[in-house]
Coordinates of C-alpha atoms and ligand atoms in Angstrom, one line a residue:
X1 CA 99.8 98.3 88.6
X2 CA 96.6 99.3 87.3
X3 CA 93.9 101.0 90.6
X4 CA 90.4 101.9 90.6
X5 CA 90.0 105.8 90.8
X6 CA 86.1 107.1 91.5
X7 CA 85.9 110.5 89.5
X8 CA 83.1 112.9 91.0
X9 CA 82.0 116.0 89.3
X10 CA 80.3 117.9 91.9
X11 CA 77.2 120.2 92.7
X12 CA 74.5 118.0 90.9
X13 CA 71.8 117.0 93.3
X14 CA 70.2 114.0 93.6
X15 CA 66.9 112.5 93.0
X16 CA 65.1 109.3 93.3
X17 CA 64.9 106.2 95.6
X18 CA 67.4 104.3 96.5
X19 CA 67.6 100.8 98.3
X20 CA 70.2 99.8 100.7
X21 CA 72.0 96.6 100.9
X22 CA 71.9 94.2 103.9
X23 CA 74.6 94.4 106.6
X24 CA 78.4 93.3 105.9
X25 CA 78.5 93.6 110.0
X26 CA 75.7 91.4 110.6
X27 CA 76.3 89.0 107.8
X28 CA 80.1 88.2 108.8
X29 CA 79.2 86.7 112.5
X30 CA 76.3 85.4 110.9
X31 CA 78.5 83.3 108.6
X32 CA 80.8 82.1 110.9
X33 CA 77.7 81.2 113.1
X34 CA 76.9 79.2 110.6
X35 CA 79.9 76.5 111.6
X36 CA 78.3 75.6 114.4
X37 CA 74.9 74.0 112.6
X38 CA 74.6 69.9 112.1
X39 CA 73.0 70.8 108.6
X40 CA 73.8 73.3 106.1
X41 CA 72.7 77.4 106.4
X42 CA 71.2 79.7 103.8
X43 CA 71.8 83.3 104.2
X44 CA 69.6 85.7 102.8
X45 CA 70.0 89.4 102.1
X46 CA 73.8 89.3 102.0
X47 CA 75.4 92.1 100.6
X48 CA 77.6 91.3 97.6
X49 CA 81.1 93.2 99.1
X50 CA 84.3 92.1 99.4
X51 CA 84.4 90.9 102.9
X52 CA 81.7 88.8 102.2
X53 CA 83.8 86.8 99.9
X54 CA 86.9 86.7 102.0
X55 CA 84.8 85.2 105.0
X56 CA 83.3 82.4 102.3
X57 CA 87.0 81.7 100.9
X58 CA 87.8 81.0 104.3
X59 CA 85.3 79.4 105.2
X60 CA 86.1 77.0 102.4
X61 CA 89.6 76.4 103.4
X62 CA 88.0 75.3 106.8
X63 CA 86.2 72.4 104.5
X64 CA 82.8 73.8 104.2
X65 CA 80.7 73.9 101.0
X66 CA 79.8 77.3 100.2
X67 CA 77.8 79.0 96.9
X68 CA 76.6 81.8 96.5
X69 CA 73.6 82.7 94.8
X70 CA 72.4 86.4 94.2
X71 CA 72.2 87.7 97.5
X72 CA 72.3 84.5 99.1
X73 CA 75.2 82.2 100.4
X74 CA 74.4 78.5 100.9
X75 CA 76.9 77.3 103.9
X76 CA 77.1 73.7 104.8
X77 CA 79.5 73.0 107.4
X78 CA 79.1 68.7 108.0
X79 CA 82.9 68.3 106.4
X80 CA 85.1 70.7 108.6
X81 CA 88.5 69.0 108.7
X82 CA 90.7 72.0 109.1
X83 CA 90.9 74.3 112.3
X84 CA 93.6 77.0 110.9
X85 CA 93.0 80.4 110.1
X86 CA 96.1 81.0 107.5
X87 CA 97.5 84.6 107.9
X88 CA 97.0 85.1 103.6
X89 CA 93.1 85.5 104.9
X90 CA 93.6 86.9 108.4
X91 CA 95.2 89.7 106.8
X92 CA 92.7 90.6 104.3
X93 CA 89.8 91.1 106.8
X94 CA 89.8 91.3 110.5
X95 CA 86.6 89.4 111.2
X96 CA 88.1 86.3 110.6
X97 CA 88.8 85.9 113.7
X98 CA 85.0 85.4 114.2
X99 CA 85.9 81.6 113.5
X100 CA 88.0 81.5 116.3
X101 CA 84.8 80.8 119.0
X102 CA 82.8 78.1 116.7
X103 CA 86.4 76.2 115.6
X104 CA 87.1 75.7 119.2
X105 CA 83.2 74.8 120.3
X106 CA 83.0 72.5 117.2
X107 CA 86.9 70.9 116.5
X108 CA 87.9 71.5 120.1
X109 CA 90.8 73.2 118.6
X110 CA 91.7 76.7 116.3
X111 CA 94.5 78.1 115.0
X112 CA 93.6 81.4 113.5
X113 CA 96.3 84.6 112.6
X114 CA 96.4 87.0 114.2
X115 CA 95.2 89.9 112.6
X116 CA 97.8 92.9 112.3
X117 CA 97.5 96.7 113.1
X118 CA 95.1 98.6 111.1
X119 CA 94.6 102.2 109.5
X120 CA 92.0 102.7 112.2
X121 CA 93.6 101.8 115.4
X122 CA 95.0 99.1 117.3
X123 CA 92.6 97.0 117.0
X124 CA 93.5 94.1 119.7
X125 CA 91.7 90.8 120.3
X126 CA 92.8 90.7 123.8
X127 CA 89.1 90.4 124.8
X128 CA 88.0 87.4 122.4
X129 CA 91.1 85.6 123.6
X130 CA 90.5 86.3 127.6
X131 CA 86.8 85.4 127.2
X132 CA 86.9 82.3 125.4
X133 CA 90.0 81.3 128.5
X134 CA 87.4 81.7 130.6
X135 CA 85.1 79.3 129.0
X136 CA 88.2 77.0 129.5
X137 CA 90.0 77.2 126.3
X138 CA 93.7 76.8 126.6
X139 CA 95.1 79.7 124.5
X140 CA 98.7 80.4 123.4
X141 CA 99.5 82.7 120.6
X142 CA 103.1 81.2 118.7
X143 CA 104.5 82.0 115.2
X144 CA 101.7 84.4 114.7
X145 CA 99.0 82.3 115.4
X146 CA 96.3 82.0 118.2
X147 CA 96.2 78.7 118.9
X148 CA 93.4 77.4 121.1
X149 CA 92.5 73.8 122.7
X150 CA 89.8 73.1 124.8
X151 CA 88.2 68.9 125.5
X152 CA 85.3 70.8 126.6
X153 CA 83.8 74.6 126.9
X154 CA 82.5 74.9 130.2
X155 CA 79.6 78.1 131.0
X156 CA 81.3 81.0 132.9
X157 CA 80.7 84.6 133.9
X158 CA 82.3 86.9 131.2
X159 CA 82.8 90.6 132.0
X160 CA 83.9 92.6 129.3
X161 CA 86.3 95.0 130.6
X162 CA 85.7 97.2 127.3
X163 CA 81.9 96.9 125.2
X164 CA 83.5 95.2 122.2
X165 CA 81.0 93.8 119.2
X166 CA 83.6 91.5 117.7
X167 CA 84.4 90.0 121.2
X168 CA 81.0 89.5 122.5
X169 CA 80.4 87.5 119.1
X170 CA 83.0 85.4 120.0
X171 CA 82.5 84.7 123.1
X172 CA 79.0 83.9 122.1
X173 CA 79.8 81.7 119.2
X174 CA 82.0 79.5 122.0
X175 CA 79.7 79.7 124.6
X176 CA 76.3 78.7 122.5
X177 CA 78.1 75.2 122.8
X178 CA 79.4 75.1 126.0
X179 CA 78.5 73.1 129.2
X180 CA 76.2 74.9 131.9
X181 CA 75.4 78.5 131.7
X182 CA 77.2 81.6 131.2
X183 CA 76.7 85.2 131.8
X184 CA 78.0 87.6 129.7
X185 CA 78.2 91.2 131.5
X186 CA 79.0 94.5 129.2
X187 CA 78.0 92.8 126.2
X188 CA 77.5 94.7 123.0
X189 CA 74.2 95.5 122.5
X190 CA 74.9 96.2 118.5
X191 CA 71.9 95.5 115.9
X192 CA 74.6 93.3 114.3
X193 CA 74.9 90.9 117.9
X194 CA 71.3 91.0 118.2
X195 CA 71.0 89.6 114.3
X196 CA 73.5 86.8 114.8
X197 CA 71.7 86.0 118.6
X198 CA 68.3 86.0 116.2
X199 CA 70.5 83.4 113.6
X200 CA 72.1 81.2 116.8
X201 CA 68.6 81.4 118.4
X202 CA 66.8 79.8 115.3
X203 CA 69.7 77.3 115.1
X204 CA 68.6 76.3 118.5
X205 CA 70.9 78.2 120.3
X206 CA 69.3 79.1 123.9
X207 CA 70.4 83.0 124.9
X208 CA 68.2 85.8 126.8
X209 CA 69.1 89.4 126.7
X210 CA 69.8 90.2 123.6
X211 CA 70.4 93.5 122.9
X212 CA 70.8 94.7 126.1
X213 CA 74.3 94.7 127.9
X214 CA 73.7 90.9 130.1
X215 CA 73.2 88.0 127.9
X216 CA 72.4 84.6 129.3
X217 CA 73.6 81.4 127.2
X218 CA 72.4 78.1 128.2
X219 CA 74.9 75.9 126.1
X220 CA 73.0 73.2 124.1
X221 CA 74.7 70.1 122.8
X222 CA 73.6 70.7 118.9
X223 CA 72.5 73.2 116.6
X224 CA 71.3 72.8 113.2
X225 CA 71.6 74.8 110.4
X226 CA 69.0 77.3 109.3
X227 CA 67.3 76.8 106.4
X228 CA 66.1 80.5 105.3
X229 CA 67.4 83.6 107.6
X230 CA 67.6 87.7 106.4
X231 CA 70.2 89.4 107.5
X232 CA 69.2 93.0 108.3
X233 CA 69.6 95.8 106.3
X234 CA 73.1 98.0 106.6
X235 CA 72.4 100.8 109.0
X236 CA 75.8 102.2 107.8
X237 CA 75.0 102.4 104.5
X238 CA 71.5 103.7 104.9
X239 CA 73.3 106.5 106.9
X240 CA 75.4 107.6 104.2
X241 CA 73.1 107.6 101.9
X242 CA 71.0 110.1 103.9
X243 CA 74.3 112.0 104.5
X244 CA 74.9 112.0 100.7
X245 CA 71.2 113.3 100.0
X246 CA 71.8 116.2 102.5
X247 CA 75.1 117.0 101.5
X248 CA 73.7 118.1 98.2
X249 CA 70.5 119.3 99.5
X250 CA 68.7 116.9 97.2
X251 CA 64.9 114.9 97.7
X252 CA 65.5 111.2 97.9
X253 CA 64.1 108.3 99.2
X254 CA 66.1 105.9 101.2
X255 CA 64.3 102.4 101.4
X256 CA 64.4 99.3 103.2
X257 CA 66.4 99.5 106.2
X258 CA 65.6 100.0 110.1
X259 CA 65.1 103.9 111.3
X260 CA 65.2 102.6 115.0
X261 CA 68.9 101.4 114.1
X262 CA 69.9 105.3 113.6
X263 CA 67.8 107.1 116.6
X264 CA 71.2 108.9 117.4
X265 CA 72.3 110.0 114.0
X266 CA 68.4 111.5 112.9
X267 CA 68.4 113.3 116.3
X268 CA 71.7 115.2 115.3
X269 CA 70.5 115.6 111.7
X270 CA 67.2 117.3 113.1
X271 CA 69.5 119.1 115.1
X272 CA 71.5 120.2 112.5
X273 CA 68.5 121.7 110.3
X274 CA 68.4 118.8 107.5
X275 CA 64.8 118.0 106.3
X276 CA 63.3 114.5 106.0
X277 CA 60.8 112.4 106.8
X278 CA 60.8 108.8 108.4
X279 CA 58.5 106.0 107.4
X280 CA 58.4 102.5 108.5
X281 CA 61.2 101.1 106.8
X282 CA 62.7 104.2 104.7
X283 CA 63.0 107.8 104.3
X284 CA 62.5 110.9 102.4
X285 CA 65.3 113.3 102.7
X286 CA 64.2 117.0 101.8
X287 CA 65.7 119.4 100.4
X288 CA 66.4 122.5 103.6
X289 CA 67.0 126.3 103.5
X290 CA 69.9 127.8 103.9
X291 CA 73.1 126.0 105.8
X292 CA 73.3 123.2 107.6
X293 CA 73.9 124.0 111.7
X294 CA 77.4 122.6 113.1
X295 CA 76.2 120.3 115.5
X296 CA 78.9 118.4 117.8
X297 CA 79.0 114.5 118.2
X298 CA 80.8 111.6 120.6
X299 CA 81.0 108.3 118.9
X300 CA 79.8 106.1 121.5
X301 CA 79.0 101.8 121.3
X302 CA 75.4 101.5 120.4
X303 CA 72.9 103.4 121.2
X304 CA 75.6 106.2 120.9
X305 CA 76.6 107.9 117.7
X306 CA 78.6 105.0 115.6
X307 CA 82.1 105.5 114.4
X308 CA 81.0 104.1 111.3
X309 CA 79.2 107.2 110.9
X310 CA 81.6 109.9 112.5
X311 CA 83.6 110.5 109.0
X312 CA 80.3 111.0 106.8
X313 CA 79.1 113.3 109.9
X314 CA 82.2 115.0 109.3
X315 CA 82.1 115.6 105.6
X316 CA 78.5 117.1 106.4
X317 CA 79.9 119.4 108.9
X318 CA 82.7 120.7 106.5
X319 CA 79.6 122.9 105.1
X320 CA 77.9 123.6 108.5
X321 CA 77.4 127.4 110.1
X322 CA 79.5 127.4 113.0
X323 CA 82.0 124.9 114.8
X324 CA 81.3 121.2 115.4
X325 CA 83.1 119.1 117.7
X326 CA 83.8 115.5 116.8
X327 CA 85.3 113.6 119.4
X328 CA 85.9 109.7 118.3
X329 CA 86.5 107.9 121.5
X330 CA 86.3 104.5 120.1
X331 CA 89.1 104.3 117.4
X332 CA 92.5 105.8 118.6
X333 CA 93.5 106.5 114.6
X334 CA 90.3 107.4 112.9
X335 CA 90.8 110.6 111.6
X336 CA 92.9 110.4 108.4
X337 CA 90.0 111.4 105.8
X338 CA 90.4 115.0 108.0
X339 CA 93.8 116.1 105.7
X340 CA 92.1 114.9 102.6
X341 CA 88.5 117.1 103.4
X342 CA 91.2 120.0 104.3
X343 CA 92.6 119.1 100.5
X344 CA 88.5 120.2 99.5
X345 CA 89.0 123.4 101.3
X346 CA 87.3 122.3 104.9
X347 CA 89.0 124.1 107.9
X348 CA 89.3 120.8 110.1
X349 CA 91.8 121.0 113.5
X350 CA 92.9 117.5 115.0
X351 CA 93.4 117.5 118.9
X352 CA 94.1 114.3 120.0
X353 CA 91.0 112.5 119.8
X354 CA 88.8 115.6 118.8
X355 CA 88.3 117.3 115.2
X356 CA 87.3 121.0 115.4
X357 CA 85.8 121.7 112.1
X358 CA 84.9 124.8 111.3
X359 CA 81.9 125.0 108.6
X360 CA 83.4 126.8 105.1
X361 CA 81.0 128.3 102.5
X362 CA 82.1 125.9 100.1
X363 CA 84.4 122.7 99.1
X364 CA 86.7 122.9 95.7
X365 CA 86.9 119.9 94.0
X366 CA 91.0 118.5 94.7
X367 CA 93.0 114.7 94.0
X368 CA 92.2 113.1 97.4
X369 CA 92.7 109.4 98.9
X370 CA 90.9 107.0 100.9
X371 CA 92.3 105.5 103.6
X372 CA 89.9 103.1 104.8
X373 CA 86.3 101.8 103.8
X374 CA 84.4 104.9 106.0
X375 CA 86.6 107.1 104.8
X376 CA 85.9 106.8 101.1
X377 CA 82.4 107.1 101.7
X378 CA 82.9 111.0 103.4
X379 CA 85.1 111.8 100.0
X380 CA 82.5 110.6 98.2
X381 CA 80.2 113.0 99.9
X382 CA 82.2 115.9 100.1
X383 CA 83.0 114.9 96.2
X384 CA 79.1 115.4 95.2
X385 CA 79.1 119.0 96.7
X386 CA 82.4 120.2 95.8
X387 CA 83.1 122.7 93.1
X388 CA 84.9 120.5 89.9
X389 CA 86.4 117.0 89.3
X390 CA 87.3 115.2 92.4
X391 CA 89.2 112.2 92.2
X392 CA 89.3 110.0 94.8
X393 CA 92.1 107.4 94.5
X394 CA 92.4 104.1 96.5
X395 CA 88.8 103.6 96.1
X396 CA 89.1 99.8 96.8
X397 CA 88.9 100.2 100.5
X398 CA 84.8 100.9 99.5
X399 CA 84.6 98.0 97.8
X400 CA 85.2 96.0 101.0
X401 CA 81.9 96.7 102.3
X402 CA 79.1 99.4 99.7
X403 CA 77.8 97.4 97.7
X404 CA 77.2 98.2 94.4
X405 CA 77.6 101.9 95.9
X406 CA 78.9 103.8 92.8
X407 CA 75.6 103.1 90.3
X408 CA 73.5 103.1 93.5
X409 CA 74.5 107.0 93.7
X410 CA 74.2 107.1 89.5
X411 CA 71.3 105.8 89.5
X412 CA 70.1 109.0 91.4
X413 CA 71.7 111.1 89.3
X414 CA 75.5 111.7 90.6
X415 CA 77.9 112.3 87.9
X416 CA 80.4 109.9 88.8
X417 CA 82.4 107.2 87.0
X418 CA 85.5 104.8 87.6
X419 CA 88.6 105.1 85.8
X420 CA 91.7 102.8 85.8
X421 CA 94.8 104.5 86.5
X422 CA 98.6 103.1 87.0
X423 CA 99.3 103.6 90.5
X424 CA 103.2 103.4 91.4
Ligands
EPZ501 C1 83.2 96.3 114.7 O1 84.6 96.1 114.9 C2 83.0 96.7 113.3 N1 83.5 95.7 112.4 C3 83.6 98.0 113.0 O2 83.3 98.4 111.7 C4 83.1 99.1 114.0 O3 83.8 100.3 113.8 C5 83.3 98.6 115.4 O4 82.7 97.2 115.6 C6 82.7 99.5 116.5 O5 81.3 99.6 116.3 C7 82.8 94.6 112.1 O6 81.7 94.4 112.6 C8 83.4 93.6 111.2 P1 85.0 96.4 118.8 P2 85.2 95.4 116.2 O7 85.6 95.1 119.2 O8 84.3 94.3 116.6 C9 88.5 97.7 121.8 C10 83.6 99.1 109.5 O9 84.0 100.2 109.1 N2 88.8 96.3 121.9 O10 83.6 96.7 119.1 O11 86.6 95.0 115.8 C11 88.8 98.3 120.5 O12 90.2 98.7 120.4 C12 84.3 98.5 110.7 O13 82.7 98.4 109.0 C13 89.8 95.9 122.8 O14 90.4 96.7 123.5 O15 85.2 96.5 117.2 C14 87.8 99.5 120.4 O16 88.4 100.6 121.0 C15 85.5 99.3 111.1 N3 90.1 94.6 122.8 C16 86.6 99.0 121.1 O17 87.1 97.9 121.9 C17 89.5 93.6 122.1 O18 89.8 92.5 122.2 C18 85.5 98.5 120.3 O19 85.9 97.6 119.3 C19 88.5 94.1 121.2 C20 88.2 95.4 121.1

């Protein structure tokens, strides 16, 4: 079988603008939200990744009419007839169990796989399926299958043992609907929940609280769809962008996203020594003296440090003076780009949940893998400062959620290409 392989030759630096995308982790909820309108939903600003099309194809196979146009997706959900989740979708992308919550507020019923394990962690759903119990769903989980039934969603108190994005969307998607009101304690306060409250909210969804950790829902008996929303811009992607321009100690501009979305991570890059300079709604990376300081990080739910971010903050470390801590205290198996940076020549240790890296003076170019979608964006950054031809196979996993992410980094001047290789 014939794979994508991204070949990087390293040590050129970069130069230009570049604009990023809008947010897979915004637009996903944001699609599924979109179940629970009277009248169809346009999207705006979605990013054209895979997930994106896994969540429309399943939303088709619910019944709803979906197109997608450029960066928008037209979704008009008046013909749902079908409340299952097959596992041929489930297994593809985890967020589709987002359509768990507005199948069971809208068809009083869902069936939806259960997602499996995952090269990250565990990655259980006991929290969506406890909170949307409470909200008087009756849930049982057979043949593979969460299978909920509820005549009516009744408001509750919800608190969330553990902050969980995916489960306070959820909940939220089931609650919007329900009777009376409910209180949501521990919520995640994510930009990407605080989009999808903004969508719900223009839908005619009543909450309070958004983005801080108590939401309120007052369940309302219709919402309709929304005729023009934006999703936000991806805070992820903006972030490795900026980690790519200091990696190679390059002057680029980073445009159109949200600085206040990435306090944390321009706090540790002032820390660290890198140069730049924020605007309203971008920023110019400069070029610093000398090395990079290690700096340690925590990844932490929002307003901490994201583990989105923690393996791109790792490839920049790699090159750092000193030892940098990087403790990931959100995914339990998130560390597996860490042999393949050691493949470059980084000194990386693995304690449990910590990394110990110790900053080297320089990364050789070696054959390296990707092992999920974060971790082929830190090969690609330890790719454009290495010393020769990386090639980083496996590449797919980026294609799940960078858009157009190879000529965005061309564009600026990386000497990178795609080749097809057989893969046995
Ligand atoms: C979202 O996953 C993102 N995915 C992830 O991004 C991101 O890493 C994560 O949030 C954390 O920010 C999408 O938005 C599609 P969680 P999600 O529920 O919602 C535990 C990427 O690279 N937990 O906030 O699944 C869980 O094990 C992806 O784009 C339970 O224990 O994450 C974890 O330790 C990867 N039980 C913590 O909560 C549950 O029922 C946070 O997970 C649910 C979660």
């Amino acid at each position: 079988m014939k794979f994508k392989t991204l070949v990087i030759k390293g040590g050129t630096k970069l130069k230009g603008k570049v604009s990023v995308s809008g947010s897979k982790n915004a637009t996903l909820p944001i699609m599924a939200a979109s179940l629970l309108g009277e009248t169809p939903s346009v999207i705006n600003n979605i990013p054209l990744v895979r997930d994106i099309y896994t969540m429309a194809e399943l939303l088709k196979i619910l019944g709803a009419k979906v197109e997608i146009k450029n960066h928008s997706i037209l979704i008009d959900p008046s013909k749902i007839k079908n409340y299952k989740a097959p596992y041929e979708i489930v297994k593809q992308m985890r967020a589709s169990i987002y359509v768990l919550g507005p199948l069971v507020a809208r068809c009083r019923k869902a069936k939806v796989a259960m997602p499996g394990g995952c090269a990250i962690g565990l990655r259980p759903i006991d929290l969506h399926i406890k909170g949307i119990k409470k909200l008087g769903a009756k849930i049982k989980i057979k043949h593979g299958y969460v299978i909920a039934e509820a005549q009516k969603l009744k408001g509750t108190k919800i608190i969330f043992d553990k902050i969980s994005l995916g489960a306070t969307i959820n909940c939220l998607l089931a609650a919007v609907k329900a009777e009376g009101t409910s209180i949501f304690e521990n919520a995640s306060k994510e930009p990407e929940v605080v989009d999808t409250i903004k969508f719900l909210k223009m839908m005619g969804a009543d909450i309070k609280g958004e983005g801080t950790s108590t939401l309120i829902i007052n369940g309302v008996k219709n919402l309709t769809g929304v005729s023009g929303y934006t999703v936000i811009p991806d805070r992820i992607e903006a972030a490795t962008l900026i980690a790519a321009a200091v990696m190679t100690k390059s002057k680029v501009t980073i445009e159109n996203f949200i600085p206040e979305n990435l306090t944390v991570f321009f706090e540790k890059l002032r820390e660290a020594g890198a140069k730049f300079e924020i605007k309203n709604n971008s920023v110019k990376v400069l070029p610093y003296k000398g090395k990079l300081k290690a700096v340690d990080i925590i990844t932490e739910p929002y307003p901490g440090f994201p583990t989105d971010i923690q393996a791109q903050w790792m490839a920049l470390m790699t090159i750092a003076q000193g030892n940098s801590i990087i403790k990931e205290t959100i995914w339990e198996n998130r560390f597996m780009h860490v042999l393949e940076l050691n493949r470059m020549g980084a000194d990386i240790k693995i304690e449990g949940n910590t990394a110990i890296v110790t900053g080297v003076d320089e990364l050789s170019a070696a054959d390296v893998m990707a092992s999920d979608l974060r971790a082929s964006a830190a090969l690609i950054i330890a790719g454009l400062k290495a010393k020769g031809v990386t090639y980083i196979r496996r590449i797919y996993h980026l294609e799940r959620g960078y858009e157009n992410f190879y000529n965005k980094l061309k564009k600026l001047g990386a000497k990178i290409k795609i080749i097809m290789e057989n893969i046995i």
